Structure formats: C-alpha cells, structure tokens
Short mmCIF file of C-alpha atoms and ligand atoms in Angstrom, two decimals:
data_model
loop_
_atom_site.label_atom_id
_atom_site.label_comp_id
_atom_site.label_asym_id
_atom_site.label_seq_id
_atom_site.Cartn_x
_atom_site.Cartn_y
_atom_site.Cartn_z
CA UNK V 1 93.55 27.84 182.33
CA UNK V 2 96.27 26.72 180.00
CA UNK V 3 97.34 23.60 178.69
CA UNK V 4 99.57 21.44 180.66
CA UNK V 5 101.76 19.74 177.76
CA UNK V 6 102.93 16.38 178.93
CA UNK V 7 105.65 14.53 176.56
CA UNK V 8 105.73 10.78 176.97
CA UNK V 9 108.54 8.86 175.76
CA UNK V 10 107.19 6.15 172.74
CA UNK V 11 106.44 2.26 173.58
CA UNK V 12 105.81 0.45 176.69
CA UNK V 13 107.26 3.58 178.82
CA UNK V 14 103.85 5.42 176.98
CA UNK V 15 102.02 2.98 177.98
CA UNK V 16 102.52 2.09 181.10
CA UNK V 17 102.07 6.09 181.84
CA UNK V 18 98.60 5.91 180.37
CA UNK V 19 97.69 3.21 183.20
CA UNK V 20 98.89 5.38 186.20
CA UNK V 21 97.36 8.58 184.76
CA UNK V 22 93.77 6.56 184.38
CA UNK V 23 93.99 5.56 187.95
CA UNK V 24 94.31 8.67 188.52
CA UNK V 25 90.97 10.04 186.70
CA UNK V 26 93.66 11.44 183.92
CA UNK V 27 92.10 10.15 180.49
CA UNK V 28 93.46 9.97 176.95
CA UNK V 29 91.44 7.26 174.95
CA UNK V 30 92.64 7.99 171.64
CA UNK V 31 96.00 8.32 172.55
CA UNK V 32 95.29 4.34 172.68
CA UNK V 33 94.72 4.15 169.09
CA UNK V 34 97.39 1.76 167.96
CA UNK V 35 96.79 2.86 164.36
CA UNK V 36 96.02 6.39 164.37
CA UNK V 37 99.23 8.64 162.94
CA UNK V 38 98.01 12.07 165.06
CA UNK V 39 101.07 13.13 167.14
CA UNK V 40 99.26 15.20 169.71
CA UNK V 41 96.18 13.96 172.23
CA UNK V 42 94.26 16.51 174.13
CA UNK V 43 91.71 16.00 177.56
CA UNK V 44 89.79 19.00 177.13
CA UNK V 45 88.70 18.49 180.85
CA UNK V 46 91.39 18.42 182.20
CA UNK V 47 93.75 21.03 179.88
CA UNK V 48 96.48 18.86 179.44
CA UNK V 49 97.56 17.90 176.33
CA UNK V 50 99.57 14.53 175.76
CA UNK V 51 102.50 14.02 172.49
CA UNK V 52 104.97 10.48 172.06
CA UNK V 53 108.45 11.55 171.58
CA UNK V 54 111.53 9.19 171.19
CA UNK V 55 112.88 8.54 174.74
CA UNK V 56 116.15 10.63 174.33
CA UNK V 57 114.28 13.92 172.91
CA UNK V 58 111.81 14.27 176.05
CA UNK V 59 113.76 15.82 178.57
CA UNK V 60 115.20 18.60 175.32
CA UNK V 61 111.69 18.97 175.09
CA UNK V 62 111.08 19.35 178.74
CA UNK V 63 114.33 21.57 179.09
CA UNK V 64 112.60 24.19 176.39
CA UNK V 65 109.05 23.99 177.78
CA UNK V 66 107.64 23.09 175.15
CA UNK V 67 106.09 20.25 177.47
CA UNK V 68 105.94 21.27 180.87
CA UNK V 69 106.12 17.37 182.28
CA UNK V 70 108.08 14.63 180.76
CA UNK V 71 108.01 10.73 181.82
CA UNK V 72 111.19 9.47 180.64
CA UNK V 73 113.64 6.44 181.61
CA UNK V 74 116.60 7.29 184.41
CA UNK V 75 119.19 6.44 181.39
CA UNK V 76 117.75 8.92 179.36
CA UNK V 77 118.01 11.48 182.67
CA UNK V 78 121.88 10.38 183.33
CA UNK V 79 122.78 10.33 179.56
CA UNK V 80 121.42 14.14 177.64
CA UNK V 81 121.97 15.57 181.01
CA UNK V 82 119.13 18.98 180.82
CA UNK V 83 117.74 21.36 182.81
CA UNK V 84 115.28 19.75 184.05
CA UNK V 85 113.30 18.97 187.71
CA UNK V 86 113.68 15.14 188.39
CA UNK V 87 110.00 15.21 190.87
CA UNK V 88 109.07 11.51 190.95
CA UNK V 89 110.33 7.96 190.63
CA UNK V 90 107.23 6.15 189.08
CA UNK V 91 108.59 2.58 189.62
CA UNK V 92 107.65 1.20 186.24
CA UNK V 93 110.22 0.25 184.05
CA UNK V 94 112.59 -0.75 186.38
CA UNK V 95 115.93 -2.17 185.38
CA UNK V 96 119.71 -1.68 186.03
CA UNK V 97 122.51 -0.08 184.05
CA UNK V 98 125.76 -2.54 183.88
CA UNK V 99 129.11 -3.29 182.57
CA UNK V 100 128.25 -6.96 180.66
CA UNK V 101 130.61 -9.26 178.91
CA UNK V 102 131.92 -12.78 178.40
CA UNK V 103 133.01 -13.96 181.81
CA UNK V 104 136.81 -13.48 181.52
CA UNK V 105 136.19 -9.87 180.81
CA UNK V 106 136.09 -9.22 184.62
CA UNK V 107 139.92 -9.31 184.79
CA UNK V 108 140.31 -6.31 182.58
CA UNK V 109 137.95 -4.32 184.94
CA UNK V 110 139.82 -5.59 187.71
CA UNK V 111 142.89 -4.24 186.34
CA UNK V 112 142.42 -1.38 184.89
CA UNK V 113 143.71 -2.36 181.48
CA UNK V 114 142.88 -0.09 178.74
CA UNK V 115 139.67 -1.49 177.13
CA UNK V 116 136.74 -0.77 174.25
CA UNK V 117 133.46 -0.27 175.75
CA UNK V 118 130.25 -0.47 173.30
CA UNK V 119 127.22 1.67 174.30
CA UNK V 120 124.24 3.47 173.44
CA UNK V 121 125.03 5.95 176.50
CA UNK V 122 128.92 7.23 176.56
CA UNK V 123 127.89 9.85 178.72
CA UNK V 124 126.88 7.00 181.59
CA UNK V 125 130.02 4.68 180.41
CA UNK V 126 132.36 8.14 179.97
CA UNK V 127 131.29 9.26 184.03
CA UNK V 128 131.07 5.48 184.99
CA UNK V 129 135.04 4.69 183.97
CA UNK V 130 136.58 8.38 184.12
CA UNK V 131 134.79 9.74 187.47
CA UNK V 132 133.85 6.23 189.20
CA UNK V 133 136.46 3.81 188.40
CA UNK V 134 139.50 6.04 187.12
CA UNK V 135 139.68 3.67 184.38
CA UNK V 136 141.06 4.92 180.77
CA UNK V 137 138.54 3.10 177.98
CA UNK V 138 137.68 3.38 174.93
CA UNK V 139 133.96 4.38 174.22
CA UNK V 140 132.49 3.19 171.28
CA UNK V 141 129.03 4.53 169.94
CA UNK V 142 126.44 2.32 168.86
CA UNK V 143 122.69 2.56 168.67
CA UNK V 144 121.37 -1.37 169.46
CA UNK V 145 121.71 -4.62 169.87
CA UNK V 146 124.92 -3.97 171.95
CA UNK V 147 125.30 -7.33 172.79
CA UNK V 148 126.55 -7.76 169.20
CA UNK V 149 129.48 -5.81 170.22
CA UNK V 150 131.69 -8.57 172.18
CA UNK V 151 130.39 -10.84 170.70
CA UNK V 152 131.90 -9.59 166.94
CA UNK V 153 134.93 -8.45 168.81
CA UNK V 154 134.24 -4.69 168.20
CA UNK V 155 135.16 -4.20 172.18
CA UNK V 156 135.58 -6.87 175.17
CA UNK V 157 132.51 -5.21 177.53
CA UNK V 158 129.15 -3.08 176.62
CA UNK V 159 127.57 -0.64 179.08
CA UNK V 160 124.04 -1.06 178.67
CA UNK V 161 120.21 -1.64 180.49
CA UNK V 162 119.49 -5.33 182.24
CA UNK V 163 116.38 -6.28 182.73
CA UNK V 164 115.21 -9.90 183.21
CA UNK V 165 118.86 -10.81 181.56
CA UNK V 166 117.62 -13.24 179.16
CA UNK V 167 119.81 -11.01 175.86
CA UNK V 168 123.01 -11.30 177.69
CA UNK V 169 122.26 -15.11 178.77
CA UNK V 170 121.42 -16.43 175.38
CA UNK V 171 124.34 -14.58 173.94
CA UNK V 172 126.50 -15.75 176.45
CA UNK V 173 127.81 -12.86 178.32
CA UNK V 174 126.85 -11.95 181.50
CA UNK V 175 126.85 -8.64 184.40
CA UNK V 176 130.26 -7.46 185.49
CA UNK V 177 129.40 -4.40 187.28
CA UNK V 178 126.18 -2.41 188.41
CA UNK V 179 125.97 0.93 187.57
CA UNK V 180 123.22 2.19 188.94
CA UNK V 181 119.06 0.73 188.92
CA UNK V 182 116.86 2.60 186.56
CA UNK V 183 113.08 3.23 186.09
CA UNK V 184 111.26 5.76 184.77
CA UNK V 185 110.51 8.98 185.89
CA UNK V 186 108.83 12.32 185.88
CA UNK V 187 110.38 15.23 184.87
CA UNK V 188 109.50 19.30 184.84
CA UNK V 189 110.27 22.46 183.47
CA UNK V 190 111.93 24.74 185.67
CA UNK V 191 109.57 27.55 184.87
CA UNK V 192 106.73 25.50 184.49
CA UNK V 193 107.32 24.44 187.94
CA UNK V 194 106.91 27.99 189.28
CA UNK V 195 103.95 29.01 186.80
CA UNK V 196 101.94 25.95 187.31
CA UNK V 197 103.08 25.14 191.00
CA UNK V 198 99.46 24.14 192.12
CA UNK V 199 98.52 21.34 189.02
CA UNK V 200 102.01 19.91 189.03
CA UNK V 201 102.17 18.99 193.43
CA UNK V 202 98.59 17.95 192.89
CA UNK V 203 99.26 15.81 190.19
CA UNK V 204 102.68 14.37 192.21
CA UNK V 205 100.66 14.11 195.41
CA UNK V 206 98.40 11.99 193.34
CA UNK V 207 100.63 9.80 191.61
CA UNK V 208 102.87 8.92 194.69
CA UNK V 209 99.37 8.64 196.29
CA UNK V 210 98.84 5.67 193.38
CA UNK V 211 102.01 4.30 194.46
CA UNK V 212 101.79 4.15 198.04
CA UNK V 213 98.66 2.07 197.76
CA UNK V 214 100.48 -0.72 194.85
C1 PRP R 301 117.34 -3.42 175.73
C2 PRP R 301 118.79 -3.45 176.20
C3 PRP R 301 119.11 -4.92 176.16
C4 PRP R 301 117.79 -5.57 176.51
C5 PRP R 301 117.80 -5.99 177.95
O1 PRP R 301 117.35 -3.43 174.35
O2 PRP R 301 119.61 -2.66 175.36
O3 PRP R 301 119.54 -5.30 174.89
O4 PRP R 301 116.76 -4.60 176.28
O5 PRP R 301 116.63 -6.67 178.31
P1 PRP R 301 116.67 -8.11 179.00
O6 PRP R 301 117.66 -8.03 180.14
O7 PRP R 301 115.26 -8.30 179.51
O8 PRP R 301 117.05 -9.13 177.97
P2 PRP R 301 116.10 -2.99 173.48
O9 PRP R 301 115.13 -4.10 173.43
O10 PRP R 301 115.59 -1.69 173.99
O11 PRP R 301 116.73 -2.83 172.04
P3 PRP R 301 118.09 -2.23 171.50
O12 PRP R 301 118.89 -3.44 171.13
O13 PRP R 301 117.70 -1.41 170.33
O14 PRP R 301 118.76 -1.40 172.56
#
C-alpha cells in the first residue's frame, strides 16, 4: 500500500484537523509536538503521511499530487482557484467573507461609485465587484491587518474573513455586505481520487459519519 500524503494548512485549521482525524482512529502524536521543527509526520499503520503548509500553498500542493488530500479554508478554495476535488465541508472554522467599513461607506456600495478595496484575496473582491455587483473598484493588495486599511485612508472598504467581529468593532468599522460563509474543507487530487478511490470514500464516509453524530 502507498502512502496517502495529507497536507494540512498551519495553526488552529491543523489543529482542529488532528481532533476529527483522532475521532476517527487516525493518529499523529508527534505531529502535536509544539516544539519539534520536523516538517513531515508519518502513521505507519495507517500509510498516511501528514506535512503543515501555509494555508494558500495546500491546494498547489493538492493540484500537483504531491499530497493527495488537503484540509484548507473555503477562502483559500475561492481565492488560488486549482484543480482540485472540493469532497467535504468539515464545519470547523466557520466564518463569513464580507465587504467591512466605517458605516457611511455603505452609500458608495449602494451607488456604485468607483472605490479602493483593501484585501488579502483580490481574486474573491475582483469576482465579488466585477461578476456579482458590476461595480468598477479598485483592488488593493495587502497581506494583514486589513482593518488598518480604512482606517489610514489607504481605501474606504476591505474585503476580508468575519468571525466573532470583535477586529472590526474595536476599530470601528463594521459588515456592509456578505460574501459568502466559509469553513474549512477537504480537498483531493484528481488522480488521486481515481487511484486511491477506496481509502479516500472510506475516509469521507467516516468523517461526515463524525459529523452527523456532533
Ligand atoms: C483574521 C481576519 C480578521 C480577523 C477576524 O485575521 O483577517 O482580521 O481574523 O476575526 P474576528 O471577526 O473574530 O475579529 P488574522 O487573525 O488571520 O490575521 P491577519 O490580520 O494577518 O489577516
């Protein structure tokens, strides 16, 4: 049997993955190991072997093969737009991609004035304007804290992930617009789909077994 190469994406993503896989008999203890500086985990058991990648690079890795499964956020998904299977919607992580600013930024969305819009994710913010909203913005780059970005006057809304709300709130902007909600999910190579048909649907079956019963 061959490995089954899983890429997680880093952080709190990683770990919540870990949980779900342990209920489901799916072990990686040293993985755990806040300390440790190895970049790959195997379970000889099981075949599968485990690596952290930064959120963005785990469905290029999934898209090559060399990981057959990725878990990865939905904005990650929507924004390097691969080749990949989307199989499952894990529920963890979940959270909603928005249009945010200071309150009398609504009128500008309202009327389609020409506008700056700070992100982390112009692909979302390009589609989001140009396909959804036929609205002509400017999309500005940035990679964090894109609350800044109003705030400093670099543009007068940000596109970017809500989750309890408390960063906009103490900075004083708020949600203008829902994108779309987000979580994380699991992802597959399209040949590794075919070649490992049987471990991957188990391993699905199981998971959204996990879920069903939560
Ligand atoms: C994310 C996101 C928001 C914040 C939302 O930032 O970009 O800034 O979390 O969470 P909240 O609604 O619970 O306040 P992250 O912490 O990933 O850091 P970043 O600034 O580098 O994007």
């Amino acid at each position: 049997m061959r490995y089954l190469t899983f890429a997680l994406g880093k952080g709190r993503l990683a770990r919540q993955t870990l949980d779900a896989f342990e209920k489901i008999g799916i072990t990686c203890q040293e993985m755990r190991d806040k300390n440790t500086r190895k970049l790959i985990f195997v379970n000889e058991e099981r075949k599968m072997r485990f690596f952290l990648a930064k959120g963005p690079d785990v469905p290029t890795y999934v898209e090559y093969g060399a990981a057959d499964i990725g878990i990865v956020g939905k904005d990650t998904i929507l924004e390097e737009k691969r080749k990949i299977y989307e199989v499952l919607d894990l529920g963890f992580g979940a959270c909603r991609m928005c249009v945010c600013g200071p309150k009398d930024a609504a009128k500008l969305l309202k009327h389609q004035e020409l506008i700056r819009v700070a992100t982390k994710y112009p692909a979302i913010a390009k589609d989001y304007f140009y396909n959804k909203k036929h609205q002509t913005v400017e999309i500005i780059k940035l990679n964090g804290s894109i609350e800044l970005a109003p705030i400093v006057g670099l543009s007068e809304v940000i596109v970017d992930i809500v989750e309890t709300g408390s960063t906009l709130r103490e900075n004083g902007l708020q949600v203008l617009e829902e994108i779309c909600p987000l979580s994380a999910r699991m992802v597959v190579n399209q040949v590794s789909m075919k070649m490992e048909y049987e471990r991957i649907t188990g391993l699905i079956a199981d998971l959204k077994r996990l879920l069903q019963e939560a």
